[in-house]
Amino acid sequence: MQKFPSEFSDLLSPRGQRILSGRSPGDTALFTRSNKYFANFSNLIRRETAEDCMRLLNDSLYQSLHLEQSGIPAETITEMTENYTEALPKTMHIKTAFFRRRSARSYLAAEKIGLIAMMRSESFALFAEVLTGLRLDRERNIQVTCYEQGDYAGPHNDHHPASEYLKDGFVDFHVMFTNRAVAHHYLVYEEKGHFSKIVSINNQGGVSIYRLPFWHYTTPLAGRPGRESEARRWLLLGSFRILDPDE
Ligand SMILES: [Fe+2]
């Protein structure tokens, strides 16, 4: 595979195809039938295709990602004057590309391998729409992230009150690729005001879907002993504004 297909649907496994065409009713309209706000699926991309996608990302995009890091400020401890008043800003250590500038190296690399077109394809949005049951704006923000040994995103809620596009909440759609050198990687998220849910996001060709904002974090990716330097998990992200029913 030299390029991503122009439609996301061409990556799908038979189960993924069934969901997209509405033939798997238990997996559709998840966020409108209940008060659910997160769901995670494995094996929605054909296994061999997922391996090909990962190879393409490693060979053609990895070099142009930039390191996005924000550590724990020392002052969160040194300038604390009262017990139990600690507050943690958003922390993270990941490699990413936001695709905001068409002239950026990462944009050009992603465009060359057909990734931008696929993440902007109708079936990429439609899949998120079928899973959630929500009508989604076809405009979208796209991003690619790569986690390696020790990479994580600290607790945050993805509320963007200053963004006209995202301020009223949005749907995040994640497509995941991982390799066998990864031992584990988890998402921890809130339920009823506590970080009480944990789910493995180390699944090849899986998909997860979020109705944001809510609090969550990802644990540090851990490679298998002796294979830490090979461990890599890729994430294709689309963020969609939820349309009003009469919009
Ligand atoms: Fe997040």
mmCIF file of N, CA and C in Angstrom, residues 16-25 27-33 123-136 138 209:
data_model
loop_
_atom_site.group_PDB
_atom_site.id
_atom_site.type_symbol
_atom_site.label_atom_id
_atom_site.label_comp_id
_atom_site.label_asym_id
_atom_site.label_seq_id
_atom_site.Cartn_x
_atom_site.Cartn_y
_atom_site.Cartn_z
ATOM 1 N N GLY A 16 -16.806 -3.891 10.624
ATOM 2 C CA GLY A 16 -16.830 -2.438 10.436
ATOM 3 C C GLY A 16 -17.823 -2.046 9.347
ATOM 4 N N GLN A 17 -17.836 -2.832 8.259
ATOM 5 C CA GLN A 17 -18.776 -2.563 7.149
ATOM 6 C C GLN A 17 -20.219 -2.695 7.610
ATOM 7 N N ARG A 18 -20.462 -3.734 8.443
ATOM 8 C CA ARG A 18 -21.834 -3.937 8.947
ATOM 9 C C ARG A 18 -22.285 -2.745 9.781
ATOM 10 N N ILE A 19 -21.383 -2.232 10.621
ATOM 11 C CA ILE A 19 -21.734 -1.072 11.455
ATOM 12 C C ILE A 19 -22.043 0.129 10.565
ATOM 13 N N LEU A 20 -21.158 0.379 9.594
ATOM 14 C CA LEU A 20 -21.325 1.550 8.732
ATOM 15 C C LEU A 20 -22.657 1.523 7.983
ATOM 16 N N SER A 21 -23.061 0.325 7.578
ATOM 17 C CA SER A 21 -24.303 0.258 6.790
ATOM 18 C C SER A 21 -25.536 0.069 7.669
ATOM 19 N N GLY A 22 -25.345 0.181 8.995
ATOM 20 C CA GLY A 22 -26.495 0.129 9.898
ATOM 21 C C GLY A 22 -27.024 -1.277 10.123
ATOM 22 N N ARG A 23 -26.221 -2.309 9.752
ATOM 23 C CA ARG A 23 -26.686 -3.688 9.909
ATOM 24 C C ARG A 23 -26.248 -4.306 11.233
ATOM 25 N N SER A 24 -25.742 -3.468 12.146
ATOM 26 C CA SER A 24 -25.326 -3.962 13.459
ATOM 27 C C SER A 24 -25.971 -3.050 14.515
ATOM 28 N N PRO A 25 -27.297 -3.172 14.655
ATOM 29 C CA PRO A 25 -28.063 -2.184 15.436
ATOM 30 C C PRO A 25 -27.550 -1.985 16.873
ATOM 31 N N ASP A 27 -24.629 -1.658 17.802
ATOM 32 C CA ASP A 27 -23.439 -0.796 17.817
ATOM 33 C C ASP A 27 -23.717 0.593 17.256
ATOM 34 N N THR A 28 -24.970 0.915 17.041
ATOM 35 C CA THR A 28 -25.267 2.213 16.436
ATOM 36 C C THR A 28 -26.094 3.087 17.381
ATOM 37 N N ALA A 29 -26.071 4.380 17.106
ATOM 38 C CA ALA A 29 -26.830 5.370 17.897
ATOM 39 C C ALA A 29 -26.547 5.226 19.392
ATOM 40 N N LEU A 30 -25.275 4.958 19.697
ATOM 41 C CA LEU A 30 -24.893 4.673 21.084
ATOM 42 C C LEU A 30 -25.150 5.845 22.023
ATOM 43 N N PHE A 31 -24.987 7.076 21.516
ATOM 44 C CA PHE A 31 -25.076 8.237 22.412
ATOM 45 C C PHE A 31 -26.472 8.863 22.438
ATOM 46 N N THR A 32 -27.351 8.381 21.557
ATOM 47 C CA THR A 32 -28.710 8.941 21.582
ATOM 48 C C THR A 32 -29.686 7.971 22.241
ATOM 49 N N ARG A 33 -29.324 6.685 22.268
ATOM 50 C CA ARG A 33 -30.215 5.696 22.885
ATOM 51 C C ARG A 33 -30.027 5.627 24.399
ATOM 52 N N SER A 123 -17.108 8.939 4.438
ATOM 53 C CA SER A 123 -17.331 7.745 5.270
ATOM 54 C C SER A 123 -16.645 7.844 6.636
ATOM 55 N N PHE A 124 -15.607 8.671 6.756
ATOM 56 C CA PHE A 124 -14.954 8.888 8.058
ATOM 57 C C PHE A 124 -15.943 9.597 8.993
ATOM 58 N N ALA A 125 -16.644 10.606 8.449
ATOM 59 C CA ALA A 125 -17.649 11.326 9.245
ATOM 60 C C ALA A 125 -18.885 10.458 9.471
ATOM 61 N N LEU A 126 -19.287 9.747 8.421
ATOM 62 C CA LEU A 126 -20.497 8.932 8.506
ATOM 63 C C LEU A 126 -20.345 7.834 9.556
ATOM 64 N N PHE A 127 -19.148 7.257 9.636
ATOM 65 C CA PHE A 127 -18.929 6.193 10.622
ATOM 66 C C PHE A 127 -19.160 6.725 12.037
ATOM 67 N N ALA A 128 -18.622 7.929 12.302
ATOM 68 C CA ALA A 128 -18.808 8.546 13.623
ATOM 69 C C ALA A 128 -20.291 8.861 13.857
ATOM 70 N N GLU A 129 -20.962 9.251 12.799
ATOM 71 C CA GLU A 129 -22.375 9.587 12.898
ATOM 72 C C GLU A 129 -23.214 8.337 13.197
ATOM 73 N N VAL A 130 -22.925 7.253 12.514
ATOM 74 C CA VAL A 130 -23.678 6.010 12.732
ATOM 75 C C VAL A 130 -23.448 5.493 14.158
ATOM 76 N N LEU A 131 -22.192 5.496 14.606
ATOM 77 C CA LEU A 131 -21.897 5.009 15.962
ATOM 78 C C LEU A 131 -22.629 5.837 17.017
ATOM 79 N N THR A 132 -22.589 7.156 16.858
ATOM 80 C CA THR A 132 -23.125 8.021 17.920
ATOM 81 C C THR A 132 -24.633 8.227 17.807
ATOM 82 N N GLY A 133 -25.161 8.212 16.581
ATOM 83 C CA GLY A 133 -26.568 8.568 16.378
ATOM 84 C C GLY A 133 -26.767 10.075 16.315
ATOM 85 N N LEU A 134 -25.660 10.833 16.381
ATOM 86 C CA LEU A 134 -25.736 12.302 16.348
ATOM 87 C C LEU A 134 -25.444 12.789 14.927
ATOM 88 N N ARG A 135 -26.053 13.885 14.540
ATOM 89 C CA ARG A 135 -25.727 14.495 13.245
ATOM 90 C C ARG A 135 -24.475 15.337 13.423
ATOM 91 N N LEU A 136 -23.522 15.127 12.569
ATOM 92 C CA LEU A 136 -22.221 15.787 12.738
ATOM 93 C C LEU A 136 -21.894 16.682 11.557
ATOM 94 N N ARG A 138 -19.789 18.231 8.722
ATOM 95 C CA ARG A 138 -18.767 17.625 7.860
ATOM 96 C C ARG A 138 -17.447 18.407 7.915
ATOM 97 N N ILE A 209 -14.821 6.257 20.351
ATOM 98 C CA ILE A 209 -15.680 7.402 20.071
ATOM 99 C C ILE A 209 -16.043 8.077 21.392
#
